[in-house]
PDB file of C-alpha atoms in Angstrom:
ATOM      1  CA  UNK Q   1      10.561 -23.209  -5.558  1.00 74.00           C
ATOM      2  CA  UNK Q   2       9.707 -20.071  -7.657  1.00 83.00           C
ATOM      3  CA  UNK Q   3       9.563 -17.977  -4.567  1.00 94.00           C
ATOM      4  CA  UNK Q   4       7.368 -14.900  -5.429  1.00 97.00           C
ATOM      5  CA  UNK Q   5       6.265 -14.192  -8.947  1.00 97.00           C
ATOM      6  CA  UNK Q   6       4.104 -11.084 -10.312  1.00 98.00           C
ATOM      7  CA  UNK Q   7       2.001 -11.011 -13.122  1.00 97.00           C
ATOM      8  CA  UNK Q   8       2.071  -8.897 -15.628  1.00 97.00           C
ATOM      9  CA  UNK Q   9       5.038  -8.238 -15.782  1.00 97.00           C
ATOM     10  CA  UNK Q  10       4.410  -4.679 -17.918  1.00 97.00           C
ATOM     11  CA  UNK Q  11       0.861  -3.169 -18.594  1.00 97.00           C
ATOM     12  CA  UNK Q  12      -0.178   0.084 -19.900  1.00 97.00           C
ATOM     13  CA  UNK Q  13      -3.487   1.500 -19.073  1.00 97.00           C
ATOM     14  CA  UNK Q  14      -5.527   4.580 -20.034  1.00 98.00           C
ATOM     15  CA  UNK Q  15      -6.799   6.832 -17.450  1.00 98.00           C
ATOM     16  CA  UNK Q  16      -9.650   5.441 -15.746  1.00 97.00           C
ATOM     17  CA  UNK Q  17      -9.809   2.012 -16.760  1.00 98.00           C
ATOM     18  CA  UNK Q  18      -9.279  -1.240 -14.105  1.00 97.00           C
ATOM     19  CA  UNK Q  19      -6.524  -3.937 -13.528  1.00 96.00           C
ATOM     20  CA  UNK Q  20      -5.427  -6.629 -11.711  1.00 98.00           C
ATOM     21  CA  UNK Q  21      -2.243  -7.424 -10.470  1.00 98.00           C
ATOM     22  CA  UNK Q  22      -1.148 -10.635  -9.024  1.00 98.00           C
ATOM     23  CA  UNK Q  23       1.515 -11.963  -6.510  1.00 98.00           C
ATOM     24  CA  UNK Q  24       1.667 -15.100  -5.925  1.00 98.00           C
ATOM     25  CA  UNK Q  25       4.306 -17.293  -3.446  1.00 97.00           C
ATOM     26  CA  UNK Q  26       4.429 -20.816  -2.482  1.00 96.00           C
ATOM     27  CA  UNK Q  27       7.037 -20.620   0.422  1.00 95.00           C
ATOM     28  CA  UNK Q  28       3.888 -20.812   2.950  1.00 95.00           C
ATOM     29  CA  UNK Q  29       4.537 -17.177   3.689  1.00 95.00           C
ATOM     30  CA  UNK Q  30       1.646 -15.757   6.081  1.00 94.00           C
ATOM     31  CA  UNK Q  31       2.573 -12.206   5.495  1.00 94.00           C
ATOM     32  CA  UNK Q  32       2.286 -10.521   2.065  1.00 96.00           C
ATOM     33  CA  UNK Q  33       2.897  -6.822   0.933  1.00 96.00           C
ATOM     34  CA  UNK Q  34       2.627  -4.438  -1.956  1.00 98.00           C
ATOM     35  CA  UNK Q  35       4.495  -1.832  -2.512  1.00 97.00           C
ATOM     36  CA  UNK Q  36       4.931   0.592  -5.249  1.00 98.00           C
ATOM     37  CA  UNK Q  37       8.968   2.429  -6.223  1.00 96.00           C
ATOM     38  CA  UNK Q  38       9.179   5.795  -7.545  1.00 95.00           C
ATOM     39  CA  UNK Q  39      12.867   7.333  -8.173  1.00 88.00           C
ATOM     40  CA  UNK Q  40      13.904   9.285  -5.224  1.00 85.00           C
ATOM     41  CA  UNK Q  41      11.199   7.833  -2.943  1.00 86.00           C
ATOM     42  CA  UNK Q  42      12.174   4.424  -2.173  1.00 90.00           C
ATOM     43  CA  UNK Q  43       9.831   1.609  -1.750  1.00 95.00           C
ATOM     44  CA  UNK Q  44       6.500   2.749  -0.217  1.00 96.00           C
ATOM     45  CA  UNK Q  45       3.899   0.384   1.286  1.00 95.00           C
ATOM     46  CA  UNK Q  46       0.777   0.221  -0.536  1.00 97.00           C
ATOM     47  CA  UNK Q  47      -1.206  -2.325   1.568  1.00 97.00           C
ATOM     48  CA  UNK Q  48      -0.129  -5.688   3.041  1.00 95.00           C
ATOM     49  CA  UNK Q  49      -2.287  -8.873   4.834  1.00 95.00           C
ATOM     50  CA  UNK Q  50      -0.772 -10.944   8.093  1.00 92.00           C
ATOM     51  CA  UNK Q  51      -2.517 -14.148   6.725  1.00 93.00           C
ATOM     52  CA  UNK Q  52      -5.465 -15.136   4.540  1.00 95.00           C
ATOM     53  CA  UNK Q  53      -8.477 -13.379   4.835  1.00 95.00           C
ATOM     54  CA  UNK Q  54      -6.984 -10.486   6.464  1.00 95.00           C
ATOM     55  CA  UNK Q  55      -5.682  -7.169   4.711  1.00 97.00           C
ATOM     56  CA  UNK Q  56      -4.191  -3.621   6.235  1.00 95.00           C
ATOM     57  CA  UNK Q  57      -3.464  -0.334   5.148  1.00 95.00           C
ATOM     58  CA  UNK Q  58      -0.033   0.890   4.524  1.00 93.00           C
ATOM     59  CA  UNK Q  59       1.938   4.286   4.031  1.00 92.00           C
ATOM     60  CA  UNK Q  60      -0.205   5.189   0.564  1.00 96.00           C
ATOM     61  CA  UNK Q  61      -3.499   2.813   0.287  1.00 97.00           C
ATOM     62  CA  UNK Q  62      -5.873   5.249  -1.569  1.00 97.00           C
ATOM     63  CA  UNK Q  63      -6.824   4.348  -5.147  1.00 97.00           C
ATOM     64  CA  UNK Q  64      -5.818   0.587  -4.283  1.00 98.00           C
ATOM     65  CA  UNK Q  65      -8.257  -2.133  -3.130  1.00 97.00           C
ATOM     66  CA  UNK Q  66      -6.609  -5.829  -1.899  1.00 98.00           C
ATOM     67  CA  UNK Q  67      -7.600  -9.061  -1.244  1.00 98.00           C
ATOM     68  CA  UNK Q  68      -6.184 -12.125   0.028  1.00 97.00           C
ATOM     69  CA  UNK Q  69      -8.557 -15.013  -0.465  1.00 96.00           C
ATOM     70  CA  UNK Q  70      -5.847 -18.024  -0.597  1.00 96.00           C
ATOM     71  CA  UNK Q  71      -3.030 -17.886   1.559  1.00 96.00           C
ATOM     72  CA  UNK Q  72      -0.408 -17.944  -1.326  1.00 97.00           C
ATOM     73  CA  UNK Q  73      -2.234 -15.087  -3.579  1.00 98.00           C
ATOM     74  CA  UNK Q  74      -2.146 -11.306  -2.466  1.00 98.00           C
ATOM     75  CA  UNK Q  75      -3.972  -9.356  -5.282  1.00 98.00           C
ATOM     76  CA  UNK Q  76      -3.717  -5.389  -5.810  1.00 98.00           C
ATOM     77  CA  UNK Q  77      -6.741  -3.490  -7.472  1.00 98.00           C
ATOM     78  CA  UNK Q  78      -6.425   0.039  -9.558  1.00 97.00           C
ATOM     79  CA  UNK Q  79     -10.198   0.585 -10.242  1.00 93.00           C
ATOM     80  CA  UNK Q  80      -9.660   3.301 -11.786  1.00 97.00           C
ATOM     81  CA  UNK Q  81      -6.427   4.470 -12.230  1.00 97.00           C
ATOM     82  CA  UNK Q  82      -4.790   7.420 -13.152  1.00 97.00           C
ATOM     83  CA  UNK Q  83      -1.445   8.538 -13.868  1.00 97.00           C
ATOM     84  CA  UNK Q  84       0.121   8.976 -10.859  1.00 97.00           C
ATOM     85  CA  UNK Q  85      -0.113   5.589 -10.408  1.00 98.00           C
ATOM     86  CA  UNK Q  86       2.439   5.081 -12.494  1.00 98.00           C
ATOM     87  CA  UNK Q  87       4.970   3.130 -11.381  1.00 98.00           C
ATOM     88  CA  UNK Q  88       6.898  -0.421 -10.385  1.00 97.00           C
ATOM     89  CA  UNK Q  89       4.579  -2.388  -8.152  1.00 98.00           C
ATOM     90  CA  UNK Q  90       6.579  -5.048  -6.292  1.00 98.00           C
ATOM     91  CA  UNK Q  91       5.085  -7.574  -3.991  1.00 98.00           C
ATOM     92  CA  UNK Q  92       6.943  -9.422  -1.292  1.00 96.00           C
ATOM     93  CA  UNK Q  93       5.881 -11.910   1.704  1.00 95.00           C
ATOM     94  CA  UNK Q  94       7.407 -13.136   4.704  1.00 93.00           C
ATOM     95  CA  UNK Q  95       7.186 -15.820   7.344  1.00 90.00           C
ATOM     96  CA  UNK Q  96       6.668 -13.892  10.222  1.00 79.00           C
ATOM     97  CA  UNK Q  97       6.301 -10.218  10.963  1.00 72.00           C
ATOM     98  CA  UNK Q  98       8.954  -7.444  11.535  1.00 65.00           C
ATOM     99  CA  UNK Q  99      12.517  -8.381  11.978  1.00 65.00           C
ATOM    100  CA  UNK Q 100      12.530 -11.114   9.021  1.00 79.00           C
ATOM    101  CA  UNK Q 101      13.847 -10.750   5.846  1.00 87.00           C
ATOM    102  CA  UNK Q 102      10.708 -10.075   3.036  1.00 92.00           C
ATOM    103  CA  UNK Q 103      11.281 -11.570   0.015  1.00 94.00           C
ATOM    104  CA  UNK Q 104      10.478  -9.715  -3.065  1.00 96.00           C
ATOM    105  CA  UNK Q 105       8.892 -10.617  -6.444  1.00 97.00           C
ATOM    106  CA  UNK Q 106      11.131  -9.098  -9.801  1.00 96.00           C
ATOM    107  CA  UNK Q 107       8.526  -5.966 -10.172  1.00 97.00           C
ATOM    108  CA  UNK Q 108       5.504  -5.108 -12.934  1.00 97.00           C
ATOM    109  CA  UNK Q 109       6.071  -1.676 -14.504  1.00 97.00           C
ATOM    110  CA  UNK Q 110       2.834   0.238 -15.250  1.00 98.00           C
ATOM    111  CA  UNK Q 111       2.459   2.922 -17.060  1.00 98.00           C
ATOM    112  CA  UNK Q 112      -0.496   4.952 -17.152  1.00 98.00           C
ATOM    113  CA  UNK Q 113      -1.529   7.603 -20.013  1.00 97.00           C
TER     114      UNK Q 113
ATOM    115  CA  UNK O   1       5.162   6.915  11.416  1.00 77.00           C
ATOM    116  CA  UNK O   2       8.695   5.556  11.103  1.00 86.00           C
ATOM    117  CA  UNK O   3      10.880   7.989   8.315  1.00 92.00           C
ATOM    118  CA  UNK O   4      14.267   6.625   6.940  1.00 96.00           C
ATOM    119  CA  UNK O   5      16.969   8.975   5.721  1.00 97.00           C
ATOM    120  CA  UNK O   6      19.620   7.700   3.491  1.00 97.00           C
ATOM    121  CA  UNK O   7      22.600   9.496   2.220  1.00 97.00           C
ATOM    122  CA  UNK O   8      24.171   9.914  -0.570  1.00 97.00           C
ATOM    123  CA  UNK O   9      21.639   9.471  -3.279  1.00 97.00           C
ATOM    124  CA  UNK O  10      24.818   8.417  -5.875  1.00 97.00           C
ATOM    125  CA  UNK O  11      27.881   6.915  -4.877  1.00 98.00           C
ATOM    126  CA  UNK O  12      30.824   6.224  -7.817  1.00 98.00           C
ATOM    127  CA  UNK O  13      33.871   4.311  -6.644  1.00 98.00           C
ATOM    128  CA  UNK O  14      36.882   2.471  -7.901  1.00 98.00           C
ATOM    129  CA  UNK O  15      37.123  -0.603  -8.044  1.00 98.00           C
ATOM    130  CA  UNK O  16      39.160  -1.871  -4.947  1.00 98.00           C
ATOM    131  CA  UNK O  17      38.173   0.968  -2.809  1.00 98.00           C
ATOM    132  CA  UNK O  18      35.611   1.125  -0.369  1.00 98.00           C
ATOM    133  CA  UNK O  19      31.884   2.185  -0.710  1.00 98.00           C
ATOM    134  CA  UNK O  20      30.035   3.826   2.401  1.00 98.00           C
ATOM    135  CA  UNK O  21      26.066   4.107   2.471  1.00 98.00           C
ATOM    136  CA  UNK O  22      24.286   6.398   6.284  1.00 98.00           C
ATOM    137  CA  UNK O  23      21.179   6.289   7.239  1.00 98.00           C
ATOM    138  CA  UNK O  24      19.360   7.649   9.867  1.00 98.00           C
ATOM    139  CA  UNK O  25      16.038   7.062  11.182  1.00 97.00           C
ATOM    140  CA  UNK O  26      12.691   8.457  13.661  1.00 95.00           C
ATOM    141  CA  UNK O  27      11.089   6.125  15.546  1.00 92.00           C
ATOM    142  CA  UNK O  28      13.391   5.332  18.583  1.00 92.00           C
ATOM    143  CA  UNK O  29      11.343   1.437  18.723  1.00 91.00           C
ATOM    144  CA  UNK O  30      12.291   0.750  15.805  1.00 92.00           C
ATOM    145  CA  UNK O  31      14.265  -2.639  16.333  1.00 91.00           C
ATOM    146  CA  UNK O  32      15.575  -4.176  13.361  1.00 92.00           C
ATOM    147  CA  UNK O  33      17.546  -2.430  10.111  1.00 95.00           C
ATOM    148  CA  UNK O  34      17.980  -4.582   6.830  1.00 95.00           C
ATOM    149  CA  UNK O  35      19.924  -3.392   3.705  1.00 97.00           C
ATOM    150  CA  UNK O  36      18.794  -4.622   0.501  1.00 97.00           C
ATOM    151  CA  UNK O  37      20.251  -4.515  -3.086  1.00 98.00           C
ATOM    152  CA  UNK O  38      18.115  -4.367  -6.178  1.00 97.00           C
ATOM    153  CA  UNK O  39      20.148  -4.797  -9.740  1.00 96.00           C
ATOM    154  CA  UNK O  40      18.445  -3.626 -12.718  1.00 93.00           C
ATOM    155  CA  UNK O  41      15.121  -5.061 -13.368  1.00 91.00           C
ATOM    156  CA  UNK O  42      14.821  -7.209 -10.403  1.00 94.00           C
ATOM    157  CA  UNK O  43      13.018  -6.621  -6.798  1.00 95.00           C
ATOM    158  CA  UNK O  44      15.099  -6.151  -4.056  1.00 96.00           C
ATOM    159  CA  UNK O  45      17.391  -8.574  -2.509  1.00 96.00           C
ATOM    160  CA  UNK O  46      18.393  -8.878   1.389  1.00 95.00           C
ATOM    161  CA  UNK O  47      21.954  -8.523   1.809  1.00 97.00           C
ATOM    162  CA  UNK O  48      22.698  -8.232   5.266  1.00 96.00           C
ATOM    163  CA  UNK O  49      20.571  -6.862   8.664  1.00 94.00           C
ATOM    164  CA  UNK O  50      21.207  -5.587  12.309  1.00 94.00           C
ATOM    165  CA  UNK O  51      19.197  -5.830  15.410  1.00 90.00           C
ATOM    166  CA  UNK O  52      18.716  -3.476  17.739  1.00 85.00           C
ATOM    167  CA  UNK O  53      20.746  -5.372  20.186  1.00 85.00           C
ATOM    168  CA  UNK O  54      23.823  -5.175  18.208  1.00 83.00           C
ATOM    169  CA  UNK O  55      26.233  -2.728  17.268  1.00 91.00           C
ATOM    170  CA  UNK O  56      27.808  -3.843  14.505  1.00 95.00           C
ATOM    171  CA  UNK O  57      27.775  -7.343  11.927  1.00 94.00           C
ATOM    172  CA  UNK O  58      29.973  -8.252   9.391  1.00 97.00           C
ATOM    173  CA  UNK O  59      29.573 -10.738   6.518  1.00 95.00           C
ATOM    174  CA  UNK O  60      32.900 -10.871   3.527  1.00 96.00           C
ATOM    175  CA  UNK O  61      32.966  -7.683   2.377  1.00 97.00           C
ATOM    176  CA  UNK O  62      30.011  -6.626   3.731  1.00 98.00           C
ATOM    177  CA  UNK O  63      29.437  -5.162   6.969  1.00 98.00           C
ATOM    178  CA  UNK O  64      26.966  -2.880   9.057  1.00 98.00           C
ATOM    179  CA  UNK O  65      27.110  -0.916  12.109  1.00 97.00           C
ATOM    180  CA  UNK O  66      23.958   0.867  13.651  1.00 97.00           C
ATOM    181  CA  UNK O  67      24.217   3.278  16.541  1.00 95.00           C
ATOM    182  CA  UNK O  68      21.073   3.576  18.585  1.00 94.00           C
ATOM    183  CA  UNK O  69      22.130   6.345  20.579  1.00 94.00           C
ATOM    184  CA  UNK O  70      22.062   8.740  17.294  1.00 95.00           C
ATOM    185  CA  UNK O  71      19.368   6.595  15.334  1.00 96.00           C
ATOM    186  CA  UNK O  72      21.974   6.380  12.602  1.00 96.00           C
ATOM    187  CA  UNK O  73      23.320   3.027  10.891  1.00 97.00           C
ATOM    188  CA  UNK O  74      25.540   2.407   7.696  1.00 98.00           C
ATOM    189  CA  UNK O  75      26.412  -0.285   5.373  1.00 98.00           C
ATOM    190  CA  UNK O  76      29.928  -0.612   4.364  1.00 98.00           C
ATOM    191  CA  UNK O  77      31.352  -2.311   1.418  1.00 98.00           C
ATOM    192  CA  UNK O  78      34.935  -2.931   0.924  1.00 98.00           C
ATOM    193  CA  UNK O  79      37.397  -4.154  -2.259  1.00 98.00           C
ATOM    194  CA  UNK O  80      34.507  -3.187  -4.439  1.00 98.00           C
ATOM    195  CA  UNK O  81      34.165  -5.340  -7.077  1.00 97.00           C
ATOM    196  CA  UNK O  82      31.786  -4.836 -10.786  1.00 96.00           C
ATOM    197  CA  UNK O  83      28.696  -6.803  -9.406  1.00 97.00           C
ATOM    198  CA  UNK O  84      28.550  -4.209  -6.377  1.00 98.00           C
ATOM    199  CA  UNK O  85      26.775  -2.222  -8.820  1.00 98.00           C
ATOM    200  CA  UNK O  86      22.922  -1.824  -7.974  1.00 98.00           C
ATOM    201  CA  UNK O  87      21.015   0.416  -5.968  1.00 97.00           C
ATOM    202  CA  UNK O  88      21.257  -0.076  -2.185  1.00 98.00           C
ATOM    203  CA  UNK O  89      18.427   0.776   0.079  1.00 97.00           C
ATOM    204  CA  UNK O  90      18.321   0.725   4.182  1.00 97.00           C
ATOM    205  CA  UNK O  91      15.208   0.026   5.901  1.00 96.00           C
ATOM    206  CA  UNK O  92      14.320   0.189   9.623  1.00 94.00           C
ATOM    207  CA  UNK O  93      11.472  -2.031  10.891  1.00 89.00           C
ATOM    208  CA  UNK O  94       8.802  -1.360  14.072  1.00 78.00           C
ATOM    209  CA  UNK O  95       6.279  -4.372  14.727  1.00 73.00           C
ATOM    210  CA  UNK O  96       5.115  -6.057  11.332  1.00 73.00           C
ATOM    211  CA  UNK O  97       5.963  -2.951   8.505  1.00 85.00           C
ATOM    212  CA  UNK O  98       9.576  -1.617   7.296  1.00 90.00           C
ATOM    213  CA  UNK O  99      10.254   1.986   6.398  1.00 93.00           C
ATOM    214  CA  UNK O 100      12.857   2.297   3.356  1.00 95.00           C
ATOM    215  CA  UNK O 101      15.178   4.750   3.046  1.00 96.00           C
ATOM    216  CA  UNK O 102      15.432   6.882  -0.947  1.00 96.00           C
ATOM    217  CA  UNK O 103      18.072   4.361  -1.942  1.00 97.00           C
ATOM    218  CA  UNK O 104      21.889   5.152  -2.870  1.00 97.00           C
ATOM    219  CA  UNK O 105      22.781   3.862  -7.037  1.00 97.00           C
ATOM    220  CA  UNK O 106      26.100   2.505  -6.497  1.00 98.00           C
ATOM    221  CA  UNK O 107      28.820   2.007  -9.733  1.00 98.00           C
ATOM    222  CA  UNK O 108      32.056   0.717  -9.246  1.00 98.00           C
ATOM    223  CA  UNK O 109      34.098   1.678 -12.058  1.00 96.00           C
ATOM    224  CA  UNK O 110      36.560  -0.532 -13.602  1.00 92.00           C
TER     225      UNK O 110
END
Protein backbone atom coordinates (compact mmCIF):
# COMPACT_ATOMS: atom_id res chain seq x y z
CA UNK A 1 0.00 0.00 0.00
CA UNK A 2 1.52 3.45 -0.89
CA UNK A 3 -1.32 5.20 0.78
CA UNK A 4 -1.49 8.74 -0.77
CA UNK A 5 1.20 10.02 -3.05
CA UNK A 6 1.50 13.64 -4.78
CA UNK A 7 3.12 14.45 -7.79
CA UNK A 8 5.41 16.75 -8.29
CA UNK A 9 6.83 16.77 -5.60
CA UNK A 10 8.49 20.58 -6.20
CA UNK A 11 7.56 22.87 -9.24
CA UNK A 12 8.29 26.39 -9.93
CA UNK A 13 6.11 28.39 -12.14
CA UNK A 14 6.09 31.91 -13.60
CA UNK A 15 3.22 34.11 -13.09
CA UNK A 16 0.44 33.20 -15.19
CA UNK A 17 1.28 30.00 -16.57
CA UNK A 18 -0.88 26.46 -15.76
CA UNK A 19 -0.21 23.19 -13.75
CA UNK A 20 -1.37 20.16 -12.66
CA UNK A 21 -1.11 18.58 -9.54
CA UNK A 22 -1.94 15.07 -8.73
CA UNK A 23 -3.05 12.96 -5.65
CA UNK A 24 -3.52 9.82 -6.02
CA UNK A 25 -4.61 6.87 -3.18
CA UNK A 26 -5.43 3.32 -3.50
CA UNK A 27 -6.91 2.66 0.05
CA UNK A 28 -10.56 2.89 -1.68
CA UNK A 29 -10.94 6.21 0.06
CA UNK A 30 -14.35 7.96 -1.13
CA UNK A 31 -13.41 11.27 0.28
CA UNK A 32 -10.44 13.32 -1.02
CA UNK A 33 -9.15 16.90 -0.09
CA UNK A 34 -6.66 19.57 -0.97
CA UNK A 35 -5.35 21.76 1.04
CA UNK A 36 -2.69 24.30 0.84
CA UNK A 37 -0.06 25.32 4.40
CA UNK A 38 1.23 28.68 4.83
CA UNK A 39 3.39 29.44 8.15
CA UNK A 40 1.19 30.82 10.77
CA UNK A 41 -2.04 29.75 9.02
CA UNK A 42 -2.32 26.16 9.39
CA UNK A 43 -3.72 23.88 6.85
CA UNK A 44 -6.54 25.54 4.85
CA UNK A 45 -9.03 23.65 2.65
CA UNK A 46 -8.74 24.35 -0.89
CA UNK A 47 -11.50 22.08 -2.34
CA UNK A 48 -12.36 18.43 -1.58
CA UNK A 49 -14.92 15.62 -3.46
CA UNK A 50 -17.20 12.95 -1.25
CA UNK A 51 -16.73 10.35 -4.12
CA UNK A 52 -16.04 10.25 -7.85
CA UNK A 53 -17.61 12.57 -9.95
CA UNK A 54 -18.43 14.89 -7.27
CA UNK A 55 -16.28 18.01 -6.08
CA UNK A 56 -17.00 20.99 -3.29
CA UNK A 57 -15.70 24.14 -2.34
CA UNK A 58 -13.65 24.65 0.69
CA UNK A 59 -12.35 27.58 3.01
CA UNK A 60 -10.15 29.27 -0.11
CA UNK A 61 -11.34 27.70 -3.67
CA UNK A 62 -10.69 30.76 -5.95
CA UNK A 63 -7.88 30.45 -8.51
CA UNK A 64 -8.23 26.49 -8.16
CA UNK A 65 -10.33 24.26 -10.45
CA UNK A 66 -10.73 20.19 -9.36
CA UNK A 67 -11.75 17.19 -10.72
CA UNK A 68 -12.29 13.78 -9.67
CA UNK A 69 -12.87 11.54 -12.64
CA UNK A 70 -11.58 8.04 -11.04
CA UNK A 71 -12.30 7.36 -7.63
CA UNK A 72 -8.57 7.03 -6.57
CA UNK A 73 -7.33 10.43 -8.44
CA UNK A 74 -8.28 13.97 -7.00
CA UNK A 75 -6.54 16.54 -9.32
CA UNK A 76 -5.95 20.39 -8.38
CA UNK A 77 -5.76 23.06 -11.28
CA UNK A 78 -3.74 26.63 -11.04
CA UNK A 79 -4.76 28.04 -14.50
CA UNK A 80 -3.13 30.72 -14.04
CA UNK A 81 -1.33 31.21 -11.12
CA UNK A 82 0.22 33.81 -9.38
CA UNK A 83 2.32 34.26 -6.49
CA UNK A 84 0.28 34.04 -3.74
CA UNK A 85 -0.23 30.76 -4.56
CA UNK A 86 2.76 29.93 -3.33
CA UNK A 87 2.85 27.38 -1.11
CA UNK A 88 2.79 23.41 0.16
CA UNK A 89 -0.23 21.77 -1.39
CA UNK A 90 -1.04 18.57 0.51
CA UNK A 91 -3.77 16.20 -0.43
CA UNK A 92 -5.40 13.73 1.90
CA UNK A 93 -8.56 11.24 1.65
CA UNK A 94 -10.60 9.42 3.96
CA UNK A 95 -13.08 6.59 4.24
CA UNK A 96 -15.89 8.28 5.46
CA UNK A 97 -16.72 11.85 6.32
CA UNK A 98 -16.08 13.92 9.54
CA UNK A 99 -14.93 12.20 12.62
CA UNK A 100 -12.27 9.84 10.74
CA UNK A 101 -8.83 10.24 10.64
CA UNK A 102 -7.66 11.85 6.87
CA UNK A 103 -4.69 10.59 5.74
CA UNK A 104 -2.27 12.87 4.18
CA UNK A 105 0.09 12.68 1.15
CA UNK A 106 4.09 14.02 2.05
CA UNK A 107 3.29 17.66 0.36
CA UNK A 108 4.47 19.42 -3.25
CA UNK A 109 6.14 22.79 -2.60
CA UNK A 110 5.41 25.42 -5.29
CA UNK A 111 6.88 28.29 -5.75
CA UNK A 112 5.68 30.91 -7.89
CA UNK A 113 7.81 33.99 -9.38
CA UNK B 1 -17.60 28.69 9.57
CA UNK B 2 -15.79 26.65 12.21
CA UNK B 3 -12.32 28.83 13.53
CA UNK B 4 -9.62 26.92 15.59
CA UNK B 5 -7.34 28.75 17.99
CA UNK B 6 -4.18 27.17 19.07
CA UNK B 7 -1.74 28.40 21.57
CA UNK B 8 1.45 28.76 21.87
CA UNK B 9 2.79 29.15 18.40
CA UNK B 10 6.51 27.71 19.84
CA UNK B 11 6.94 25.49 22.58
CA UNK B 12 10.86 24.49 23.76
CA UNK B 13 11.13 21.86 26.46
CA UNK B 14 13.56 19.55 28.13
CA UNK B 15 13.79 16.53 27.56
CA UNK B 16 11.89 14.55 30.34
CA UNK B 17 9.53 17.30 31.05
CA UNK B 18 6.22 17.75 29.88
CA UNK B 19 4.92 19.61 26.72
CA UNK B 20 1.31 21.29 26.81
CA UNK B 21 -0.47 22.40 23.43
CA UNK B 22 -4.68 24.62 24.02
CA UNK B 23 -6.89 25.08 21.68
CA UNK B 24 -10.04 26.53 21.52
CA UNK B 25 -12.67 26.53 19.03
CA UNK B 26 -16.35 28.35 17.48
CA UNK B 27 -18.75 26.24 16.32
CA UNK B 28 -20.49 24.66 19.42
CA UNK B 29 -21.51 21.31 16.77
CA UNK B 30 -18.47 20.73 16.20
CA UNK B 31 -18.09 16.96 17.35
CA UNK B 32 -14.85 15.49 16.88
CA UNK B 33 -11.06 17.10 17.65
CA UNK B 34 -7.92 15.25 16.13
CA UNK B 35 -4.26 16.31 16.80
CA UNK B 36 -1.86 15.68 14.17
CA UNK B 37 2.00 15.84 13.95
CA UNK B 38 3.86 16.75 10.81
CA UNK B 39 7.95 16.26 10.99
CA UNK B 40 9.90 18.07 8.52
CA UNK B 41 9.04 17.45 5.00
CA UNK B 42 6.23 15.13 5.48
CA UNK B 43 2.20 15.72 5.56
CA UNK B 44 0.64 15.45 8.65
CA UNK B 45 0.24 12.45 10.73
CA UNK B 46 -2.84 11.54 13.18
CA UNK B 47 -1.68 11.08 16.56
CA UNK B 48 -4.47 10.85 18.74
CA UNK B 49 -8.45 12.29 18.63
CA UNK B 50 -11.46 13.02 21.03
CA UNK B 51 -15.12 12.90 20.52
CA UNK B 52 -17.43 15.05 21.64
CA UNK B 53 -18.75 12.53 24.00
CA UNK B 54 -15.64 12.26 25.91
CA UNK B 55 -13.74 14.22 28.20
CA UNK B 56 -10.57 13.08 28.15
CA UNK B 57 -8.26 9.95 26.20
CA UNK B 58 -5.03 8.85 26.84
CA UNK B 59 -2.61 6.82 24.69
CA UNK B 60 1.52 6.28 26.31
CA UNK B 61 2.59 9.48 26.63
CA UNK B 62 0.09 11.00 24.87
CA UNK B 63 -3.07 12.22 26.08
CA UNK B 64 -6.02 14.75 25.34
CA UNK B 65 -8.71 16.32 27.22
CA UNK B 66 -11.46 18.57 25.53
CA UNK B 67 -13.95 20.56 27.55
CA UNK B 68 -17.16 21.31 25.73
CA UNK B 69 -18.49 23.58 28.15
CA UNK B 70 -15.56 26.25 27.28
CA UNK B 71 -14.96 24.94 23.58
CA UNK B 72 -11.37 24.45 24.66
CA UNK B 73 -9.25 21.08 24.32
CA UNK B 74 -5.41 20.33 24.77
CA UNK B 75 -2.94 17.77 23.92
CA UNK B 76 -0.51 16.80 26.49
CA UNK B 77 2.76 15.14 26.09
CA UNK B 78 4.76 13.82 28.87
CA UNK B 79 8.70 12.43 29.39
CA UNK B 80 9.41 14.21 26.17
CA UNK B 81 11.63 12.46 24.25
CA UNK B 82 13.94 13.84 20.72
CA UNK B 83 11.36 12.45 18.14
CA UNK B 84 8.57 14.69 19.90
CA UNK B 85 10.00 17.25 17.79
CA UNK B 86 7.57 18.38 14.87
CA UNK B 87 4.93 20.76 14.58
CA UNK B 88 1.63 19.84 16.27
CA UNK B 89 -1.64 21.04 14.95
CA UNK B 90 -5.38 20.60 16.57
CA UNK B 91 -8.28 20.41 14.41
CA UNK B 92 -12.02 20.38 15.24
CA UNK B 93 -14.40 18.71 12.76
CA UNK B 94 -18.42 19.61 11.92
CA UNK B 95 -20.11 17.15 9.27
CA UNK B 96 -17.56 16.11 6.42
CA UNK B 97 -14.64 19.23 6.71
CA UNK B 98 -11.98 19.88 9.68
CA UNK B 99 -10.87 23.33 10.75
CA UNK B 100 -7.00 23.38 11.81
CA UNK B 101 -5.71 25.30 14.30
CA UNK B 102 -2.00 27.72 13.34
CA UNK B 103 0.04 24.81 14.63
CA UNK B 104 2.53 24.85 17.77
CA UNK B 105 6.67 23.83 16.49
CA UNK B 106 7.62 21.75 19.30
CA UNK B 107 11.71 21.01 20.19
CA UNK B 108 12.68 19.02 22.93
CA UNK B 109 16.10 19.80 23.75
CA UNK B 110 18.56 17.28 24.73
Amino acid sequence: NAGVTQTPKFRVLKTGQSMTLLCAQDMNHEYMYWYRQDPGMGLRLIHYSVGEGTTAKGEVPDGYNVSRLKKQNFLLGLESAAPSQTSVYFCASSPLAGSVEQYFGPGTRLTVT
Amino acid sequence: GENVEQHPSTLSVQEGDSAVIKCTYSDSASNYFPWYKQELGKGPQLIIDIRSNVGEKKDQRIAVTLNKTAKHFSLHITETQPEDSAVYFCAASREDKLSFGAGTTVTVRA
